[in-house]
Each structure stands twice: as structure tokens, then as C-alpha cells.
PDB file of C-alpha atoms and ligand atoms in Angstrom:
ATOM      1  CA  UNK A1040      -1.012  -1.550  35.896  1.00 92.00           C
ATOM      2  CA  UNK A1041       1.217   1.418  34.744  1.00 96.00           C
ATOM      3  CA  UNK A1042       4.811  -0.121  34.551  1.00 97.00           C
ATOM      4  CA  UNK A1043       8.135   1.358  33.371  1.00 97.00           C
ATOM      5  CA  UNK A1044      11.081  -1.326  32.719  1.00 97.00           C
ATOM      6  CA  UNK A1045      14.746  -0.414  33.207  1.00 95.00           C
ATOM      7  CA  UNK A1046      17.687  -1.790  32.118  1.00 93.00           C
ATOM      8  CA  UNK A1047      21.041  -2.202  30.532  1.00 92.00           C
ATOM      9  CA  UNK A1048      21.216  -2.751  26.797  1.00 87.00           C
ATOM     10  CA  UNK A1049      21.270  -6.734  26.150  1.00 87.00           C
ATOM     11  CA  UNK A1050      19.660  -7.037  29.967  1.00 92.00           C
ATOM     12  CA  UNK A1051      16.902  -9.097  27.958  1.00 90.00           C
ATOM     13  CA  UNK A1052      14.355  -5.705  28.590  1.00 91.00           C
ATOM     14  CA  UNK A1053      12.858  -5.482  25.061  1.00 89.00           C
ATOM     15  CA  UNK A1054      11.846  -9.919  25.581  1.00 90.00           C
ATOM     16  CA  UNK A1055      10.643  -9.470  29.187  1.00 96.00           C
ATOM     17  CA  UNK A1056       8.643  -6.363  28.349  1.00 96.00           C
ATOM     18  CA  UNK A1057       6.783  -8.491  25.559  1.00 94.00           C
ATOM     19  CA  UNK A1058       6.192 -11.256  27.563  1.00 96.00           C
ATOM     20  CA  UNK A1059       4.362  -9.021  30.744  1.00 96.00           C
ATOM     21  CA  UNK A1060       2.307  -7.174  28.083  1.00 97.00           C
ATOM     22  CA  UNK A1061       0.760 -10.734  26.281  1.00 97.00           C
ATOM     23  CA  UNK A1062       0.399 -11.861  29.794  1.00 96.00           C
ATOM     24  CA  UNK A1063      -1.096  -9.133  31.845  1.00 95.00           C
ATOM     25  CA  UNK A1064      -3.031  -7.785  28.488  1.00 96.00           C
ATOM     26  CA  UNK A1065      -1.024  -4.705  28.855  1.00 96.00           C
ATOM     27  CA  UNK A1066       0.643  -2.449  25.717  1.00 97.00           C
ATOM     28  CA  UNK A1067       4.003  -2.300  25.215  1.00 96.00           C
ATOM     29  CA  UNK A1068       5.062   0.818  24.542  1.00 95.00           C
ATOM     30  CA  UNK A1069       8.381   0.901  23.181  1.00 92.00           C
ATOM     31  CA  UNK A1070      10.345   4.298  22.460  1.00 90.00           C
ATOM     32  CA  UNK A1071      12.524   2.981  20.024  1.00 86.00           C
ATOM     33  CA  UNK A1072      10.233   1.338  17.958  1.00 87.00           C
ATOM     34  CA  UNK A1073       7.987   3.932  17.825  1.00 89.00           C
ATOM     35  CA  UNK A1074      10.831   6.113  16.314  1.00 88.00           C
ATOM     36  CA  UNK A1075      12.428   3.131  14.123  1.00 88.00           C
ATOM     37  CA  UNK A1076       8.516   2.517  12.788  1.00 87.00           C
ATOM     38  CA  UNK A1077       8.449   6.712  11.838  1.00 88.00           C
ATOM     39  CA  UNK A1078      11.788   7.044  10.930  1.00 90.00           C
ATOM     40  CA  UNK A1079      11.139   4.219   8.073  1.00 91.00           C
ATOM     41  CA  UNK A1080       7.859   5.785   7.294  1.00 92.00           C
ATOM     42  CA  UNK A1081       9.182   9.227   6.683  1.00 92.00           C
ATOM     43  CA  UNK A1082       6.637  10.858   9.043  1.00 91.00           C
ATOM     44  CA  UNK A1083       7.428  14.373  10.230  1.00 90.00           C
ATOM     45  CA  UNK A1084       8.501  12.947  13.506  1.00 88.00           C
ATOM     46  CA  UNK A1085      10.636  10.601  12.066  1.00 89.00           C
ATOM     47  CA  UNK A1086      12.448  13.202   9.443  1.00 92.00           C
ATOM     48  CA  UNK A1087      12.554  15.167  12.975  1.00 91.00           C
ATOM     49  CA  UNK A1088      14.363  12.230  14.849  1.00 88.00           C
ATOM     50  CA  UNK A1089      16.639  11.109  11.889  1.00 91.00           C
ATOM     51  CA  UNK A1090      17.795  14.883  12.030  1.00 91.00           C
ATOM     52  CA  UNK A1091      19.035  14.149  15.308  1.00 88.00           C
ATOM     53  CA  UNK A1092      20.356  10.904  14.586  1.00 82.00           C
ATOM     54  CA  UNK A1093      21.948  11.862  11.705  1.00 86.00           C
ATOM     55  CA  UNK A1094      24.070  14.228  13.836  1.00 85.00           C
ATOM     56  CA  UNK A1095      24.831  11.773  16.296  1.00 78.00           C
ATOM     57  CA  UNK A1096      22.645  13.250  18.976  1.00 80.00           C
ATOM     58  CA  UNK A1097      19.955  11.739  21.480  1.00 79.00           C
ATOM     59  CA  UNK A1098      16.456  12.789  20.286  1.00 85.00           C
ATOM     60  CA  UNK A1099      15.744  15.798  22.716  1.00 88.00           C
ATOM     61  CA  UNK A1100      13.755  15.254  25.777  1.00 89.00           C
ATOM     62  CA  UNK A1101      11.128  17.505  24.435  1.00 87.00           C
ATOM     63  CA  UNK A1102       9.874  15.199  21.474  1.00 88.00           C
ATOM     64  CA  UNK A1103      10.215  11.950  23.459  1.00 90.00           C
ATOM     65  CA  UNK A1104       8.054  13.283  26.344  1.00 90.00           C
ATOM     66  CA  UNK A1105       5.627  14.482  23.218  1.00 87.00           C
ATOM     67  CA  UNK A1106       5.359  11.128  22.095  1.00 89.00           C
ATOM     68  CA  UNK A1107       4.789   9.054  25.179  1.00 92.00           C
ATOM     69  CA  UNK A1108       2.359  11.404  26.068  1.00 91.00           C
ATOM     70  CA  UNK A1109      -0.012  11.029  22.845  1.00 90.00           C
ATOM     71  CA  UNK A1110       1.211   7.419  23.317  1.00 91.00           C
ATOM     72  CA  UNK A1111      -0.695   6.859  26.609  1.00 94.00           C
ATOM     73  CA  UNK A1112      -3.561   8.882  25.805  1.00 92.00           C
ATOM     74  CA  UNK A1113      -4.901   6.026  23.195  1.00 92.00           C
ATOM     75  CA  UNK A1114      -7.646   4.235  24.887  1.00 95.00           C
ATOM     76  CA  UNK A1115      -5.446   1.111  24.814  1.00 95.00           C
ATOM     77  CA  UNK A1116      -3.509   2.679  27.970  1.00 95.00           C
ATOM     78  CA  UNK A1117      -6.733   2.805  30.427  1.00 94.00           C
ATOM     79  CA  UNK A1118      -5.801  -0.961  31.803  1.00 93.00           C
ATOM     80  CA  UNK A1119      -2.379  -0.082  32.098  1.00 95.00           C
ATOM     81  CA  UNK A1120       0.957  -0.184  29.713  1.00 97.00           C
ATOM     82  CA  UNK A1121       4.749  -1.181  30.113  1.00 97.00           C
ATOM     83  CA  UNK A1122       7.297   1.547  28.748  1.00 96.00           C
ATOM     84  CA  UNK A1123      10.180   0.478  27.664  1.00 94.00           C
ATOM     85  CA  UNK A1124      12.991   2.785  26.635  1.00 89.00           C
ATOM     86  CA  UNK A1125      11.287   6.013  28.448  1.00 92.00           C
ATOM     87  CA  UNK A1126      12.439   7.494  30.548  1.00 94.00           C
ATOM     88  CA  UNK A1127      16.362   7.580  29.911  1.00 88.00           C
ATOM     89  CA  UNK A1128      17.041  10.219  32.854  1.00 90.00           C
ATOM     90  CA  UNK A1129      16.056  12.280  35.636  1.00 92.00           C
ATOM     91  CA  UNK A1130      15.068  14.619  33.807  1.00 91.00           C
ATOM     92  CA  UNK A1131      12.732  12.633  32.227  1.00 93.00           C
ATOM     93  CA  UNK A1132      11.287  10.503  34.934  1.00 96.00           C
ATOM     94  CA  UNK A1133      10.303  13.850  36.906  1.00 96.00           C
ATOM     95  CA  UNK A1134       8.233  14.945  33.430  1.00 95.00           C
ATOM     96  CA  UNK A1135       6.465  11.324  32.868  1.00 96.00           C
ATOM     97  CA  UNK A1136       5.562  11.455  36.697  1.00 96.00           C
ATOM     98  CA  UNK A1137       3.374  14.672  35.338  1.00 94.00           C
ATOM     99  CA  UNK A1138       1.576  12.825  33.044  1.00 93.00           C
ATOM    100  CA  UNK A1139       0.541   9.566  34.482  1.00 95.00           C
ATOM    101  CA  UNK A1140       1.589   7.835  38.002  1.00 95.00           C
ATOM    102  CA  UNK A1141       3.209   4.381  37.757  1.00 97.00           C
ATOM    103  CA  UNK A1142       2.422   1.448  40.168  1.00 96.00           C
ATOM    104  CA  UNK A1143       6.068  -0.280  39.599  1.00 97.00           C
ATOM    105  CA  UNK A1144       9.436  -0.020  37.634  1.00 97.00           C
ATOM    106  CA  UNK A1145      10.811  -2.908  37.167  1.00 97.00           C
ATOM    107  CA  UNK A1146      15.045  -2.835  36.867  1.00 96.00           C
ATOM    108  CA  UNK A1147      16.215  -5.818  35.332  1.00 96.00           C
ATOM    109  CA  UNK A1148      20.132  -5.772  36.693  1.00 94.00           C
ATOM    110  CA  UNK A1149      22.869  -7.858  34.669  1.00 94.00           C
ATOM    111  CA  UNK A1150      26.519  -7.640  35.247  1.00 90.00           C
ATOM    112  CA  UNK A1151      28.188  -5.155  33.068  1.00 88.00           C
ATOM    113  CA  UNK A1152      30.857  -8.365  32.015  1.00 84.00           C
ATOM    114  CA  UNK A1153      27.761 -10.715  30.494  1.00 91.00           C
ATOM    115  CA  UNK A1154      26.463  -7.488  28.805  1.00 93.00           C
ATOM    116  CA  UNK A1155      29.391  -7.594  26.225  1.00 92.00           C
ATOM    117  CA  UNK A1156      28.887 -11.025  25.544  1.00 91.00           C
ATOM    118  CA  UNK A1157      24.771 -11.167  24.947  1.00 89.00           C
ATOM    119  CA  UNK A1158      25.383  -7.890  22.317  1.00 90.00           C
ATOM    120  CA  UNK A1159      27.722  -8.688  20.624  1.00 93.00           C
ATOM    121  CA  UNK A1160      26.460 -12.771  19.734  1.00 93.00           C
ATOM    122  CA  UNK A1161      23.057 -10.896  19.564  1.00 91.00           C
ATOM    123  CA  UNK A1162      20.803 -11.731  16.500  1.00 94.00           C
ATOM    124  CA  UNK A1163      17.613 -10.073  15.563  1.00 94.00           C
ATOM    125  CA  UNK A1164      14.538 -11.434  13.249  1.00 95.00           C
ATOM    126  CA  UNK A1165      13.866  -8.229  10.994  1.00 93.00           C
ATOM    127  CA  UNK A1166      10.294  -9.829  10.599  1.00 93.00           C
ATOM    128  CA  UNK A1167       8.948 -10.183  13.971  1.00 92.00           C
ATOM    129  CA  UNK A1168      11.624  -8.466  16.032  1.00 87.00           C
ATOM    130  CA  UNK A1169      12.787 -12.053  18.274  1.00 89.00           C
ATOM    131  CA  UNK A1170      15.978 -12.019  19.571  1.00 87.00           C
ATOM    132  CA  UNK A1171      18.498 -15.069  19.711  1.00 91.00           C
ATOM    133  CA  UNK A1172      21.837 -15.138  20.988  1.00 91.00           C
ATOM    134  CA  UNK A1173      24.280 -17.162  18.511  1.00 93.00           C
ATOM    135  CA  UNK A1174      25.099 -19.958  21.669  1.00 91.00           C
ATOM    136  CA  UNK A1175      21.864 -20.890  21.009  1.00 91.00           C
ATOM    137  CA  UNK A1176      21.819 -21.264  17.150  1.00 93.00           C
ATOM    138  CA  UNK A1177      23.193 -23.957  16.379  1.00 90.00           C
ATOM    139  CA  UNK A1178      24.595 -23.031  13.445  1.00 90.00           C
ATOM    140  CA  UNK A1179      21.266 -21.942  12.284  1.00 92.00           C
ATOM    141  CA  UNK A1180      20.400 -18.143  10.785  1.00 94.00           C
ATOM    142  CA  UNK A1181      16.542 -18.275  10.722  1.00 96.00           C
ATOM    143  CA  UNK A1182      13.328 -17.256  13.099  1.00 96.00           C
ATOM    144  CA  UNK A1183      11.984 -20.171  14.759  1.00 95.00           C
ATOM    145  CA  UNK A1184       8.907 -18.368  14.930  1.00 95.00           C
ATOM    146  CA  UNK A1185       8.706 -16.562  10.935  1.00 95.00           C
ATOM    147  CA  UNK A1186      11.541 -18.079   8.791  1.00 95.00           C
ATOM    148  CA  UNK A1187      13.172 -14.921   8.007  1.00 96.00           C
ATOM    149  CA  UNK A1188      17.394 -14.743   7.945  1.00 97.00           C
ATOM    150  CA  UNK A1189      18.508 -12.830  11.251  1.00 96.00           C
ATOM    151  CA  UNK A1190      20.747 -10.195  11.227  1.00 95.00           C
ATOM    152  CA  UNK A1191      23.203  -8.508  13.874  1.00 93.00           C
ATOM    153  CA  UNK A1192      22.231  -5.323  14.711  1.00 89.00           C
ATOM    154  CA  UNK A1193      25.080  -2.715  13.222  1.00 88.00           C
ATOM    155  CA  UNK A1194      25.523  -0.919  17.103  1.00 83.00           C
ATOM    156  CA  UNK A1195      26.474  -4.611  18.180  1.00 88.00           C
ATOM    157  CA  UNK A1196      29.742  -4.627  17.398  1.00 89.00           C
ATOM    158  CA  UNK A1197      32.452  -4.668  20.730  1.00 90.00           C
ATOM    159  CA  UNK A1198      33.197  -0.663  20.398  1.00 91.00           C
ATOM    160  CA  UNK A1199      29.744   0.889  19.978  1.00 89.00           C
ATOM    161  CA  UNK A1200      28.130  -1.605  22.916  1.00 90.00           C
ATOM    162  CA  UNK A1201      31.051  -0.719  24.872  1.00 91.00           C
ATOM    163  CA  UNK A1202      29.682   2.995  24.358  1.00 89.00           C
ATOM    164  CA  UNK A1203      26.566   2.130  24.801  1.00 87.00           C
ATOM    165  CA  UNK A1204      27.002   0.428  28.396  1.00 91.00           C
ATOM    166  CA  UNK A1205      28.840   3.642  29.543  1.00 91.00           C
ATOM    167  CA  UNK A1206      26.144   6.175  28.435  1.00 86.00           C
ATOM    168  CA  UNK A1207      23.699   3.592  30.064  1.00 88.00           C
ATOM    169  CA  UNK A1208      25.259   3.724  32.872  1.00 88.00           C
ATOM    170  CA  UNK A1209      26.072   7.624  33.440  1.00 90.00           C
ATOM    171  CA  UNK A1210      22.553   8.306  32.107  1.00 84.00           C
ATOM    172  CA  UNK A1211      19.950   5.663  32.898  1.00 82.00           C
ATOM    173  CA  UNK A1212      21.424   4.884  36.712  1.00 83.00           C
ATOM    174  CA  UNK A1213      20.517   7.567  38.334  1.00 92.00           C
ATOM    175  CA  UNK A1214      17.358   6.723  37.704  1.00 94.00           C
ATOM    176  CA  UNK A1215      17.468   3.465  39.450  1.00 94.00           C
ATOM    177  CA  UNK A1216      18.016   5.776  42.832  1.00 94.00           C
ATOM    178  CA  UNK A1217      15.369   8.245  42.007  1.00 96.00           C
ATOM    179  CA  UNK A1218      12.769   5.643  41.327  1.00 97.00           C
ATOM    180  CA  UNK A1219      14.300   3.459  44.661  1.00 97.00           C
ATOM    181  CA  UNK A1220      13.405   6.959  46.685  1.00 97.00           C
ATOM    182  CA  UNK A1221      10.133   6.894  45.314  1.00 96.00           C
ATOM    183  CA  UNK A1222       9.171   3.296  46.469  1.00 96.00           C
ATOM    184  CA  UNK A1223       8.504   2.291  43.086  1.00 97.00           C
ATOM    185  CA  UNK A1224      11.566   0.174  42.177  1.00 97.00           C
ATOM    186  CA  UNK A1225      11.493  -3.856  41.729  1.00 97.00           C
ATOM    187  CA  UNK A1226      15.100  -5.045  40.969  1.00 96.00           C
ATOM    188  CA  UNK A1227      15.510  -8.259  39.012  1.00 97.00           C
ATOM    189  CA  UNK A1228      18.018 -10.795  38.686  1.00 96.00           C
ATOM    190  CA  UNK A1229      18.583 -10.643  34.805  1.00 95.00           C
ATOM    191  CA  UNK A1230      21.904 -13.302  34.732  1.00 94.00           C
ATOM    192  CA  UNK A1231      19.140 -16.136  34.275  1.00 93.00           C
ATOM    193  CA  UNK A1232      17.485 -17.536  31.553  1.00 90.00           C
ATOM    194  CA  UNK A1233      14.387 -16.148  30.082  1.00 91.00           C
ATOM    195  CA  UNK A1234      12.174 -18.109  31.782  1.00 95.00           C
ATOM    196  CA  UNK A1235      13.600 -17.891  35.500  1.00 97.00           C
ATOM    197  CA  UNK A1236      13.187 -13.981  34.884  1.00 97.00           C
ATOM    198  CA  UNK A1237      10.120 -13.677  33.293  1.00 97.00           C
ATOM    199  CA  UNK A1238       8.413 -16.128  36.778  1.00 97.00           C
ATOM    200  CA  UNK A1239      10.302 -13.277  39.319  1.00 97.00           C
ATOM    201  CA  UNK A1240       8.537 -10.312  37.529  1.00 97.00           C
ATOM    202  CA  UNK A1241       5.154 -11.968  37.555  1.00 96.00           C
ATOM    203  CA  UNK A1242       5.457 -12.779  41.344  1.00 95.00           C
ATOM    204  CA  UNK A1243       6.690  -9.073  41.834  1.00 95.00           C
ATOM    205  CA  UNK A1244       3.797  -7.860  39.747  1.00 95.00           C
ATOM    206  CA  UNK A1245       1.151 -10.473  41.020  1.00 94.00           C
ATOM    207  CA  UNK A1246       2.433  -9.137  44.189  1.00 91.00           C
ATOM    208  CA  UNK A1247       1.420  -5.633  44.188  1.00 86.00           C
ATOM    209  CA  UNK A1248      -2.023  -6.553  41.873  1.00 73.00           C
ATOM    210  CA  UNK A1249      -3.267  -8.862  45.074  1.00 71.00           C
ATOM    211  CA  UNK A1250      -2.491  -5.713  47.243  1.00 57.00           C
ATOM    212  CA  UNK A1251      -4.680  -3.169  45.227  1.00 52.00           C
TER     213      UNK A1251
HETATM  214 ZN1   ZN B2612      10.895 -13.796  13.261  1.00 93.70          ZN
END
């Protein structure tokens, strides 16, 4: 089961990518964290990345393709994996296509005017990485699942996520028609709670396992 998940930031990717790796027994491979994890550990990759960063660039195409691809070599990968956060663009997509073929992508589609309003009442558990949107709170600042004080993340606030949406959206799109050419695309309603969502991907998925 080799599955890539799409969508806009704050379309509830990062959760529903968690949840279809516990339940189908799958790795999640996330991009980010992988970077975030050797950026904090001063690796040469990370040093590499933070360059970028630093400068206000995307890490090139070249080192992310690099990394997925040692990424899905581990033996954890033979069953299958969900990707989340690779690929970003065409360009991308066509390189990943030459180093493993993927049964499904899954594009989890949320109206660009609830974006804005799950980022920026976003919270984020630094110890076990759960997101919470304030609505939901109560009031309250800690993980229900580890106790530690949530945070907002710093590219939450209205400007940067209104950035973000736009480079999402002249980037990552296109990639919702190449994928759609390919026969590979599942589109999702995201505008429902995390539950609702997380039942349509399984059917989708459970769909094309039963058909194997
Ligand atoms: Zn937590």
C-alpha cells in the first residue's frame, strides 16, 4: 500500500496521515519532520537544509528526492508507507514515480476560507506532535494525551498562512491534475470532523485493497 497524501496546510493532512499508518500498519513518512528531527540534531543534512532555510528558500528538489529515497529503502517500506509532504510539485512527482509506484494519492480538499481559520487557532503539543484547534480547548493549554503546554506554531500567524495557502496553491495544485491523469487521485471532503474523514479514506483505501 504505497500512498502519497495531498493537501492544503491546516487540511488536517499531518492527523489523517497518522491515523492510516496505525491503522493499515503502514510508516508515515513525513518530509518535514524528517528535516525538523535533523535540523535539531545538527546532522549534515540538517546544517544543509537550515542553509536553505536560513535564506528563505525551499530545500532544493535534489536533497528532498535524496531523502525519500533512502527513506523508502528501510525495510519498514516493503508493506507499504504514506508520504506526507513529498512531493510538493511536478517536478517532483515525475522523480518519486522513478523510484517506487504508488497505488493511491489521497487529496484531502478544504475550502481556502476555513484554511485561515484552522491555522491560525492552531495549537501544537511539542511532546507528541497532536494538534488542537483553540474552539476546542476550552480554555485549556495542555495535551490530552502527554500533559505538555501547547504552543502556536510561529508560521501561524494571519500573514505567513496567507503565504503559505498561495504557494500551496501555485505549487502543490498542479499536482492534483497530474496525479488525476494518472488515475491515482482519491479526493476527500476535508470540511468535516476528524472522524467523518478519517471513515471516507478507509473506504477509499479498503476499496482498492479488496480489488488487488
Ligand atoms: Zn502531547
Amino acid at each position: 500500500m504505497n500512498i502519497v497524501i495531498l493537501g492544503a496546510p491546516g487540511a488536517g493532512k499531518g492527523t489523517q496521515a497518522k491515523r492510516i499508518a496505525e491503522h493499515y500498519g503502514i510508516p508515515h513518512i513525513s518530509t518535514g519532520d524528517i528535516f525538523r528531527k535533523q535540523i535539531s540534531e545538527r546532522t549534515p543534512l540538517g546544517v544543509l537544509a537550515q542553509s536553505y532555510i536560513d535564506r528563505g528558500n525551499l530545500v532544493p528538489d535534489d536533497v528532498t528526492l535524496e531523502v525519500v529515497r533512502n527513506r523508502l529503502a528501510e525495510p519498514d517500506c516493503k508493506e507499504g508507507y504514506i508520504l506526507d509532504g513529498f512531493p510538493r510539485n511536478v517536478f517532483q512527482a515525475e522523480a518519486l514515480g522513478g523510484i517506487t509506484a504508488l497505488d493511491a494519492v489521497i487529496d484531502i480538499h478544504v475550502p481556502v476560507s476555513r484554511l485561515m481559520a484552522r491555522l491560525t487557532g492552531r495549537r501544537v503539543c511539542p511532546g507528541c506532535g497532536e494538534s488542537y484547534h483553540v474552539d476546542t480547548l476550552e480554555g485549556k493549554n495542555t495535551c490530552a494525551k502527554c500533559g505538555e503546554n501547547l504552543y502556536r506554531r510561529a508560521d501561524d500567524n494571519e500573514a505567513t498562512v496567507a503565504e503559505r495557502l498561495s504557494v500551496y496553491a501555485s505549487q502543490t495544485e498542479p499536482l492534483i491534475g497530474f496525479y488525476n491523469s494518472l488515475g491515482l487521485l482519491k479526493t476527500i471532503d476535508g470540511d468535516k470532523d476528524k472522524e467523518s474523514v478519517f471513515a471516507k479514506i478507509r473506504s477509499v483505501l479498503d476499496g482498492l485493497y479488496d480489488n488487488h
